[in-house]
PDB file of C-alpha atoms and ligand atoms in Angstrom:
ATOM      1  CA  SER A 108     -10.895   5.677 -14.986  1.00 48.00           C
ATOM      2  CA  THR A 109      -9.087   6.207 -18.300  1.00 62.00           C
ATOM      3  CA  GLY A 110      -5.784   5.201 -19.766  1.00 79.00           C
ATOM      4  CA  GLN A 111      -3.485   2.176 -19.368  1.00 91.00           C
ATOM      5  CA  PRO A 112      -3.802   0.080 -16.284  1.00 95.00           C
ATOM      6  CA  ALA A 113      -1.248   1.046 -13.482  1.00 96.00           C
ATOM      7  CA  VAL A 114      -0.886  -2.664 -12.808  1.00 97.00           C
ATOM      8  CA  GLU A 115      -1.942  -5.641 -14.945  1.00 97.00           C
ATOM      9  CA  ILE A 116      -1.563  -9.174 -13.704  1.00 97.00           C
ATOM     10  CA  ALA A 117      -2.550 -12.353 -15.586  1.00 97.00           C
ATOM     11  CA  GLY A 118      -2.314 -15.934 -14.397  1.00 97.00           C
ATOM     12  CA  VAL A 119       0.024 -15.232 -11.619  1.00 97.00           C
ATOM     13  CA  ARG A 120       1.072 -18.117  -9.371  1.00 97.00           C
ATOM     14  CA  LYS A 121       3.377 -18.344  -6.455  1.00 97.00           C
ATOM     15  CA  SER A 122       4.217 -21.242  -4.088  1.00 97.00           C
ATOM     16  CA  PHE A 123       6.389 -21.251  -1.097  1.00 96.00           C
ATOM     17  CA  GLY A 124       7.267 -24.954  -0.789  1.00 95.00           C
ATOM     18  CA  ALA A 125       4.023 -26.752  -0.354  1.00 94.00           C
ATOM     19  CA  VAL A 126       2.106 -23.491   0.392  1.00 94.00           C
ATOM     20  CA  HIS A 127       0.249 -22.161  -2.681  1.00 94.00           C
ATOM     21  CA  ALA A 128       0.145 -18.440  -1.842  1.00 96.00           C
ATOM     22  CA  LEU A 129      -1.297 -17.383  -5.262  1.00 97.00           C
ATOM     23  CA  ARG A 130      -3.209 -19.841  -7.442  1.00 96.00           C
ATOM     24  CA  GLY A 131      -3.685 -17.964 -10.673  1.00 95.00           C
ATOM     25  CA  VAL A 132      -4.428 -14.249 -10.119  1.00 96.00           C
ATOM     26  CA  ASP A 133      -5.805 -11.910 -12.808  1.00 96.00           C
ATOM     27  CA  LEU A 134      -6.390  -8.300 -12.030  1.00 94.00           C
ATOM     28  CA  ARG A 135      -6.095  -4.662 -13.290  1.00 95.00           C
ATOM     29  CA  VAL A 136      -5.466  -1.655 -11.232  1.00 96.00           C
ATOM     30  CA  MET A 137      -6.771   1.418 -13.133  1.00 95.00           C
ATOM     31  CA  PRO A 138      -5.101   4.839 -12.464  1.00 95.00           C
ATOM     32  CA  GLY A 139      -6.907   7.355 -10.172  1.00 94.00           C
ATOM     33  CA  HIS A 140      -8.443   4.937  -7.915  1.00 95.00           C
ATOM     34  CA  VAL A 141      -7.842   3.796  -4.354  1.00 97.00           C
ATOM     35  CA  TYR A 142      -7.839  -0.060  -4.329  1.00 97.00           C
ATOM     36  CA  GLY A 143      -8.141  -2.241  -1.258  1.00 96.00           C
ATOM     37  CA  VAL A 144      -6.893  -5.763  -1.384  1.00 96.00           C
ATOM     38  CA  LEU A 145      -9.070  -7.372   1.161  1.00 94.00           C
ATOM     39  CA  GLY A 146      -8.720 -10.848   2.590  1.00 91.00           C
ATOM     40  CA  PRO A 147      -8.107 -12.870   5.796  1.00 88.00           C
ATOM     41  CA  ASN A 148      -4.585 -13.630   7.182  1.00 87.00           C
ATOM     42  CA  GLY A 149      -2.634 -15.754   4.746  1.00 88.00           C
ATOM     43  CA  ALA A 150      -4.869 -15.040   1.808  1.00 89.00           C
ATOM     44  CA  GLY A 151      -1.869 -13.900  -0.335  1.00 93.00           C
ATOM     45  CA  LYS A 152      -2.253 -10.152  -0.065  1.00 94.00           C
ATOM     46  CA  THR A 153       1.442  -9.415   0.941  1.00 95.00           C
ATOM     47  CA  THR A 154       2.707 -11.828  -1.734  1.00 96.00           C
ATOM     48  CA  LEU A 155       0.745  -9.989  -4.306  1.00 97.00           C
ATOM     49  CA  LEU A 156       1.952  -6.502  -3.281  1.00 97.00           C
ATOM     50  CA  ARG A 157       5.569  -7.922  -3.146  1.00 96.00           C
ATOM     51  CA  ILE A 158       5.150  -9.364  -6.643  1.00 97.00           C
ATOM     52  CA  VAL A 159       3.944  -5.902  -7.969  1.00 97.00           C
ATOM     53  CA  LEU A 160       7.077  -4.289  -6.340  1.00 96.00           C
ATOM     54  CA  GLY A 161       9.372  -6.928  -7.827  1.00 95.00           C
ATOM     55  CA  LEU A 162      10.426  -8.160  -4.448  1.00 94.00           C
ATOM     56  CA  VAL A 163       8.991 -11.655  -5.101  1.00 95.00           C
ATOM     57  CA  ARG A 164       9.256 -13.351  -8.496  1.00 96.00           C
ATOM     58  CA  PRO A 165       6.135 -15.196  -9.382  1.00 97.00           C
ATOM     59  CA  ASP A 166       6.351 -18.944 -10.505  1.00 97.00           C
ATOM     60  CA  GLY A 167       4.225 -18.220 -13.564  1.00 97.00           C
ATOM     61  CA  GLY A 168       1.928 -15.609 -15.192  1.00 97.00           C
ATOM     62  CA  SER A 169       2.534 -12.053 -16.340  1.00 97.00           C
ATOM     63  CA  VAL A 170       2.880  -8.803 -14.316  1.00 98.00           C
ATOM     64  CA  THR A 171       3.172  -5.284 -15.966  1.00 97.00           C
ATOM     65  CA  VAL A 172       3.675  -2.370 -13.659  1.00 97.00           C
ATOM     66  CA  LEU A 173       3.348   1.292 -15.002  1.00 96.00           C
ATOM     67  CA  GLY A 174       3.933  -0.219 -18.410  1.00 95.00           C
ATOM     68  CA  GLY A 175       7.144  -1.914 -17.455  1.00 96.00           C
ATOM     69  CA  ARG A 176       8.678  -4.925 -15.691  1.00 96.00           C
ATOM     70  CA  PRO A 177       8.118  -5.134 -11.901  1.00 96.00           C
ATOM     71  CA  GLY A 178      11.260  -4.176  -9.942  1.00 93.00           C
ATOM     72  CA  HIS A 179      12.973  -2.529 -12.922  1.00 95.00           C
ATOM     73  CA  PRO A 180      14.538   0.772 -11.824  1.00 92.00           C
ATOM     74  CA  GLU A 181      12.466   2.778 -14.304  1.00 93.00           C
ATOM     75  CA  THR A 182       9.343   1.165 -12.976  1.00 95.00           C
ATOM     76  CA  LEU A 183      10.282   1.794  -9.350  1.00 92.00           C
ATOM     77  CA  LYS A 184      10.710   5.533 -10.069  1.00 91.00           C
ATOM     78  CA  GLY A 185       6.952   5.701 -10.301  1.00 94.00           C
ATOM     79  CA  ILE A 186       6.131   3.776  -7.113  1.00 96.00           C
ATOM     80  CA  GLY A 187       6.130   4.723  -3.504  1.00 95.00           C
ATOM     81  CA  ALA A 188       5.795   1.745  -1.146  1.00 95.00           C
ATOM     82  CA  LEU A 189       5.427   0.865   2.537  1.00 93.00           C
ATOM     83  CA  VAL A 190       5.465  -2.977   2.742  1.00 89.00           C
ATOM     84  CA  GLU A 191       7.407  -3.413   5.980  1.00 80.00           C
ATOM     85  CA  SER A 192       8.441  -1.353   9.004  1.00 76.00           C
ATOM     86  CA  PRO A 193      10.528   1.364   7.485  1.00 76.00           C
ATOM     87  CA  ALA A 194      14.154   1.630   8.653  1.00 86.00           C
ATOM     88  CA  PHE A 195      14.796   5.087   9.981  1.00 95.00           C
ATOM     89  CA  VAL A 196      17.866   6.363  11.972  1.00 96.00           C
ATOM     90  CA  PRO A 197      16.700   6.674  15.548  1.00 96.00           C
ATOM     91  CA  TYR A 198      19.092   9.487  16.635  1.00 97.00           C
ATOM     92  CA  LEU A 199      18.064  11.707  13.678  1.00 97.00           C
ATOM     93  CA  SER A 200      14.863  13.794  13.490  1.00 97.00           C
ATOM     94  CA  GLY A 201      11.999  12.647  11.274  1.00 97.00           C
ATOM     95  CA  ARG A 202      12.792  15.569   8.865  1.00 97.00           C
ATOM     96  CA  THR A 203      16.538  14.705   8.712  1.00 97.00           C
ATOM     97  CA  ASN A 204      15.719  11.103   7.975  1.00 97.00           C
ATOM     98  CA  LEU A 205      13.574  12.241   5.027  1.00 97.00           C
ATOM     99  CA  LYS A 206      16.227  14.746   3.836  1.00 96.00           C
ATOM    100  CA  VAL A 207      18.711  11.919   3.633  1.00 95.00           C
ATOM    101  CA  LEU A 208      16.374   9.919   1.489  1.00 94.00           C
ATOM    102  CA  ALA A 209      15.468  12.943  -0.673  1.00 95.00           C
ATOM    103  CA  ARG A 210      19.030  13.899  -1.217  1.00 94.00           C
ATOM    104  CA  ALA A 211      19.944  10.284  -2.226  1.00 90.00           C
ATOM    105  CA  ARG A 212      17.330  10.617  -4.921  1.00 88.00           C
ATOM    106  CA  GLY A 213      18.138  14.087  -6.002  1.00 92.00           C
ATOM    107  CA  LEU A 214      14.955  15.674  -4.739  1.00 93.00           C
ATOM    108  CA  PRO A 215      14.780  19.176  -3.356  1.00 90.00           C
ATOM    109  CA  ASN A 216      14.414  19.897   0.369  1.00 84.00           C
ATOM    110  CA  ASP A 217      10.967  21.484  -0.167  1.00 93.00           C
ATOM    111  CA  GLU A 218       9.797  18.117  -1.223  1.00 96.00           C
ATOM    112  CA  VAL A 219      10.478  16.966   2.393  1.00 97.00           C
ATOM    113  CA  ALA A 220       8.324  19.774   3.807  1.00 96.00           C
ATOM    114  CA  ARG A 221       5.559  18.837   1.398  1.00 95.00           C
ATOM    115  CA  VAL A 222       5.316  15.128   2.366  1.00 96.00           C
ATOM    116  CA  LEU A 223       5.558  15.996   6.108  1.00 96.00           C
ATOM    117  CA  GLN A 224       2.532  18.247   5.583  1.00 94.00           C
ATOM    118  CA  VAL A 225       0.560  15.556   3.746  1.00 92.00           C
ATOM    119  CA  VAL A 226       0.832  13.168   6.846  1.00 92.00           C
ATOM    120  CA  ASP A 227       0.443  15.976   9.367  1.00 92.00           C
ATOM    121  CA  LEU A 228       3.907  15.587  10.952  1.00 95.00           C
ATOM    122  CA  THR A 229       5.276  19.098  10.335  1.00 96.00           C
ATOM    123  CA  ASP A 230       4.946  20.042  14.111  1.00 97.00           C
ATOM    124  CA  ARG A 231       6.905  16.923  15.232  1.00 96.00           C
ATOM    125  CA  ALA A 232       9.373  16.779  12.446  1.00 97.00           C
ATOM    126  CA  ASP A 233      12.290  18.087  14.300  1.00 98.00           C
ATOM    127  CA  GLU A 234      12.105  15.558  17.152  1.00 97.00           C
ATOM    128  CA  ARG A 235      14.364  12.491  17.123  1.00 97.00           C
ATOM    129  CA  PHE A 236      12.745   9.498  15.457  1.00 97.00           C
ATOM    130  CA  ALA A 237      13.556   7.421  18.600  1.00 96.00           C
ATOM    131  CA  GLY A 238      10.843   9.314  20.438  1.00 96.00           C
ATOM    132  CA  TYR A 239       8.205   8.735  17.818  1.00 94.00           C
ATOM    133  CA  SER A 240       5.117   6.622  18.556  1.00 91.00           C
ATOM    134  CA  LEU A 241       4.352   3.627  16.321  1.00 88.00           C
ATOM    135  CA  GLY A 242       1.772   5.658  14.575  1.00 89.00           C
ATOM    136  CA  MET A 243       4.157   8.639  14.029  1.00 92.00           C
ATOM    137  CA  GLY A 244       6.678   6.310  12.633  1.00 93.00           C
ATOM    138  CA  GLN A 245       4.136   4.804  10.310  1.00 91.00           C
ATOM    139  CA  ARG A 246       3.240   8.200   9.138  1.00 92.00           C
ATOM    140  CA  LEU A 247       6.845   9.013   8.483  1.00 95.00           C
ATOM    141  CA  GLY A 248       7.044   5.811   6.458  1.00 95.00           C
ATOM    142  CA  VAL A 249       4.038   6.959   4.326  1.00 94.00           C
ATOM    143  CA  ALA A 250       5.739  10.389   3.950  1.00 95.00           C
ATOM    144  CA  ALA A 251       8.903   8.665   2.785  1.00 96.00           C
ATOM    145  CA  ALA A 252       6.808   6.675   0.145  1.00 95.00           C
ATOM    146  CA  LEU A 253       5.492   9.922  -1.111  1.00 95.00           C
ATOM    147  CA  LEU A 254       8.839  11.555  -1.807  1.00 95.00           C
ATOM    148  CA  GLY A 255       8.867  12.412  -5.557  1.00 94.00           C
ATOM    149  CA  SER A 256       5.196  12.263  -5.944  1.00 94.00           C
ATOM    150  CA  PRO A 257       4.892   8.650  -7.179  1.00 95.00           C
ATOM    151  CA  GLY A 258       1.821   7.932  -9.387  1.00 95.00           C
ATOM    152  CA  LEU A 259       1.372   4.552  -7.610  1.00 97.00           C
ATOM    153  CA  LEU A 260       1.420   4.198  -3.884  1.00 97.00           C
ATOM    154  CA  ILE A 261       1.512   0.637  -2.412  1.00 97.00           C
ATOM    155  CA  LEU A 262       0.821   0.132   1.322  1.00 96.00           C
ATOM    156  CA  ASP A 263       0.676  -3.222   3.049  1.00 94.00           C
ATOM    157  CA  GLU A 264      -1.766  -3.023   6.019  1.00 93.00           C
ATOM    158  CA  PRO A 265      -0.971   0.576   6.751  1.00 92.00           C
ATOM    159  CA  THR A 266      -3.038   0.747   9.925  1.00 92.00           C
ATOM    160  CA  ASN A 267      -1.681  -2.488  11.509  1.00 89.00           C
ATOM    161  CA  GLY A 268      -0.755  -2.109  15.057  1.00 84.00           C
ATOM    162  CA  LEU A 269      -1.931   1.504  15.463  1.00 88.00           C
ATOM    163  CA  ASP A 270      -4.109   2.856  18.264  1.00 89.00           C
ATOM    164  CA  PRO A 271      -7.629   4.098  17.280  1.00 91.00           C
ATOM    165  CA  GLU A 272      -6.437   7.624  16.801  1.00 89.00           C
ATOM    166  CA  GLY A 273      -3.464   6.492  14.748  1.00 89.00           C
ATOM    167  CA  VAL A 274      -5.828   4.357  12.567  1.00 93.00           C
ATOM    168  CA  ALA A 275      -8.289   7.235  12.068  1.00 93.00           C
ATOM    169  CA  SER A 276      -5.595   9.701  10.940  1.00 91.00           C
ATOM    170  CA  MET A 277      -3.800   7.221   8.729  1.00 93.00           C
ATOM    171  CA  ARG A 278      -7.069   6.527   6.975  1.00 94.00           C
ATOM    172  CA  THR A 279      -7.681  10.294   6.537  1.00 94.00           C
ATOM    173  CA  PHE A 280      -4.258  10.764   4.950  1.00 93.00           C
ATOM    174  CA  ILE A 281      -4.643   7.862   2.560  1.00 95.00           C
ATOM    175  CA  ARG A 282      -8.003   9.350   1.323  1.00 94.00           C
ATOM    176  CA  ARG A 283      -6.429  12.761   0.974  1.00 92.00           C
ATOM    177  CA  ILE A 284      -3.587  11.224  -1.125  1.00 93.00           C
ATOM    178  CA  GLY A 285      -6.100   9.411  -3.382  1.00 94.00           C
ATOM    179  CA  GLU A 286      -8.164  12.588  -3.778  1.00 93.00           C
ATOM    180  CA  GLN A 287      -5.014  14.268  -5.177  1.00 90.00           C
ATOM    181  CA  GLY A 288      -5.041  11.742  -7.975  1.00 92.00           C
ATOM    182  CA  THR A 289      -2.484   9.186  -6.793  1.00 95.00           C
ATOM    183  CA  THR A 290      -3.339   5.562  -7.553  1.00 97.00           C
ATOM    184  CA  VAL A 291      -3.356   3.678  -4.273  1.00 97.00           C
ATOM    185  CA  LEU A 292      -3.108  -0.160  -3.661  1.00 97.00           C
ATOM    186  CA  LEU A 293      -3.391  -1.088  -0.064  1.00 97.00           C
ATOM    187  CA  SER A 294      -4.075  -4.355   1.696  1.00 95.00           C
ATOM    188  CA  SER A 295      -6.365  -4.756   4.684  1.00 93.00           C
ATOM    189  CA  HIS A 296      -8.140  -7.528   6.416  1.00 89.00           C
ATOM    190  CA  LEU A 297     -10.933  -5.166   7.466  1.00 89.00           C
ATOM    191  CA  LEU A 298     -13.989  -4.589   5.346  1.00 88.00           C
ATOM    192  CA  SER A 299     -14.856  -1.385   7.367  1.00 88.00           C
ATOM    193  CA  GLU A 300     -11.359   0.034   6.614  1.00 92.00           C
ATOM    194  CA  VAL A 301     -11.693  -0.693   2.873  1.00 93.00           C
ATOM    195  CA  GLN A 302     -15.181   0.925   2.914  1.00 91.00           C
ATOM    196  CA  GLN A 303     -13.760   4.026   4.529  1.00 92.00           C
ATOM    197  CA  ILE A 304     -10.691   4.475   2.333  1.00 94.00           C
ATOM    198  CA  CYS A 305     -11.186   2.786  -1.007  1.00 96.00           C
ATOM    199  CA  ASP A 306     -13.443   3.060  -3.995  1.00 93.00           C
ATOM    200  CA  ARG A 307     -12.506  -0.262  -5.460  1.00 95.00           C
ATOM    201  CA  VAL A 308     -11.948  -3.553  -3.784  1.00 95.00           C
ATOM    202  CA  ILE A 309     -10.106  -6.736  -4.789  1.00 95.00           C
ATOM    203  CA  VAL A 310     -11.154  -9.603  -2.481  1.00 93.00           C
ATOM    204  CA  ILE A 311      -8.566 -12.286  -2.258  1.00 94.00           C
ATOM    205  CA  ASN A 312      -9.053 -15.663  -0.532  1.00 91.00           C
ATOM    206  CA  ASN A 313      -6.925 -18.673  -0.443  1.00 90.00           C
ATOM    207  CA  GLY A 314      -4.649 -17.369  -3.280  1.00 92.00           C
ATOM    208  CA  ARG A 315      -7.550 -16.511  -5.643  1.00 93.00           C
ATOM    209  CA  VAL A 316      -9.326 -13.177  -6.546  1.00 94.00           C
ATOM    210  CA  ILE A 317     -12.942 -13.918  -5.711  1.00 91.00           C
ATOM    211  CA  ALA A 318     -14.285 -10.267  -6.335  1.00 90.00           C
ATOM    212  CA  ASP A 319     -12.989  -7.224  -8.109  1.00 91.00           C
ATOM    213  CA  ASP A 320     -15.347  -4.331  -8.227  1.00 90.00           C
ATOM    214  CA  THR A 321     -16.508  -1.110  -6.686  1.00 90.00           C
ATOM    215  CA  VAL A 322     -16.796  -1.407  -2.900  1.00 87.00           C
ATOM    216  CA  SER A 323     -20.580  -0.874  -3.169  1.00 85.00           C
ATOM    217  CA  ALA A 324     -21.071  -3.492  -5.887  1.00 87.00           C
ATOM    218  CA  VAL A 325     -19.061  -6.048  -3.814  1.00 84.00           C
ATOM    219  CA  ARG A 326     -20.925  -5.161  -0.655  1.00 79.00           C
ATOM    220  CA  ALA A 327     -24.160  -5.898  -2.554  1.00 79.00           C
ATOM    221  CA  ARG A 328     -23.014  -9.455  -3.507  1.00 72.00           C
ATOM    222  CA  THR A 329     -24.213 -12.275  -1.469  1.00 55.00           C
ATOM    223  CA  GLY A 330     -21.644 -14.933  -2.386  1.00 57.00           C
ATOM    224  CA  ALA A 331     -21.098 -17.099   0.680  1.00 50.00           C
ATOM    225  CA  THR A 332     -17.170 -16.801   0.665  1.00 57.00           C
ATOM    226  CA  VAL A 333     -17.439 -12.953   0.366  1.00 59.00           C
ATOM    227  CA  LEU A 334     -19.956 -12.782   3.278  1.00 53.00           C
ATOM    228  CA  LYS A 335     -17.682 -14.926   5.324  1.00 58.00           C
ATOM    229  CA  ILE A 336     -14.716 -12.579   4.725  1.00 59.00           C
ATOM    230  CA  TRP A 337     -16.942  -9.478   5.476  1.00 56.00           C
ATOM    231  CA  ALA A 338     -17.772 -10.962   8.791  1.00 54.00           C
ATOM    232  CA  SER A 339     -14.223 -11.759   9.728  1.00 51.00           C
TER     233      SER A 339
HETATM  234  P1  ATP B  97      -1.288 -11.514   6.375  1.00 86.37           P
HETATM  235  O1  ATP B  97      -2.568 -10.720   6.558  1.00 86.37           O
HETATM  236  O2  ATP B  97      -1.175 -12.570   7.496  1.00 86.37           O
HETATM  237  O3  ATP B  97      -0.101 -10.731   6.114  1.00 86.37           O
HETATM  238  P2  ATP B  97      -1.549 -12.232   3.598  1.00 86.37           P
HETATM  239  O4  ATP B  97      -2.755 -12.254   2.987  1.00 86.37           O
HETATM  240  O5  ATP B  97      -0.633 -11.060   3.352  1.00 86.37           O
HETATM  241  O6  ATP B  97      -1.559 -12.524   5.145  1.00 86.37           O
HETATM  242  P3  ATP B  97       0.702 -13.655   2.594  1.00 86.37           P
HETATM  243  O7  ATP B  97       1.602 -13.088   3.487  1.00 86.37           O
HETATM  244  O8  ATP B  97       0.871 -13.311   1.209  1.00 86.37           O
HETATM  245  O9  ATP B  97      -0.720 -13.512   3.013  1.00 86.37           O
HETATM  246  O10 ATP B  97       0.952 -15.191   2.735  1.00 86.37           O
HETATM  247  C1  ATP B  97       0.280 -16.123   1.931  1.00 86.37           C
HETATM  248  C2  ATP B  97       0.749 -17.586   2.343  1.00 86.37           C
HETATM  249  O11 ATP B  97       2.075 -17.826   1.860  1.00 86.37           O
HETATM  250  C3  ATP B  97       0.655 -17.818   3.832  1.00 86.37           C
HETATM  251  O12 ATP B  97       0.413 -19.170   4.024  1.00 86.37           O
HETATM  252  C4  ATP B  97       2.211 -17.571   4.180  1.00 86.37           C
HETATM  253  O13 ATP B  97       2.594 -18.346   5.366  1.00 86.37           O
HETATM  254  C5  ATP B  97       2.956 -18.047   2.992  1.00 86.37           C
HETATM  255  N1  ATP B  97       4.177 -17.289   2.756  1.00 86.37           N
HETATM  256  C6  ATP B  97       4.311 -16.001   2.404  1.00 86.37           C
HETATM  257  N2  ATP B  97       5.610 -15.647   2.248  1.00 86.37           N
HETATM  258  C7  ATP B  97       6.341 -16.780   2.579  1.00 86.37           C
HETATM  259  C8  ATP B  97       7.719 -17.014   2.560  1.00 86.37           C
HETATM  260  N3  ATP B  97       8.647 -16.158   2.246  1.00 86.37           N
HETATM  261  N4  ATP B  97       8.094 -18.281   2.898  1.00 86.37           N
HETATM  262  C9  ATP B  97       7.239 -19.271   3.182  1.00 86.37           C
HETATM  263  N5  ATP B  97       5.881 -19.037   3.233  1.00 86.37           N
HETATM  264  C10 ATP B  97       5.438 -17.891   2.838  1.00 86.37           C
END
């Protein structure tokens, strides 16, 4: 990995009332890698991703994203994200939903065809969104996040709630996106998933980063906390 970090975080803290979601997080996301943010429920993964997107303001610390401030319009131009169930219009087709988003951003229609192909939805793109399965809807969400070819793709538990086939294809698409050079930052509570998709892993537990390395190096570690998370 060369060049400036895509994301640089130092000393970031965030509490919600008495809940300390992040207790002083330092990390760097280097371009061209697929990062997994791994940790159990409530570890602070979603809060971390929302801070990178500028949706949550940290109580302290510094955050630089693509060289700029998180949430700033210029910064957001370089980011595609799927951090909650995407809102699509049910009575429009998947393709028309994407065309609406593309047009709003001044992107050409062939960009819609391109992203549909990446997530293997071309054959079903002209069906109404209302008839889509959860997995198809999630794939359309990833397609929407890919409009405009962002350099950084942020996905919060992208396989959550999908059936095994949906999980397998989502993992394939994300790997493919990473192989094309997009920097990916995704959260997961499954070691097996991170092993399948990612080349780097940030392990977060109780609001702290407890490991940040290649997947193979972190796997080789024998720290008790890390092992507990591996087993969960
Ligand atoms: P999960 O896998 O369950 O999504 P997570 O690792 O993404 O977990 P976060 O969603 O970041 O964890 O939550 C970290 C902690 O902060 C949790 O205890 C959560 O209940 C709390 N929290 C997060 N957002 C809020 C909020 N808006 N208001 C109150 N508490 C919150």
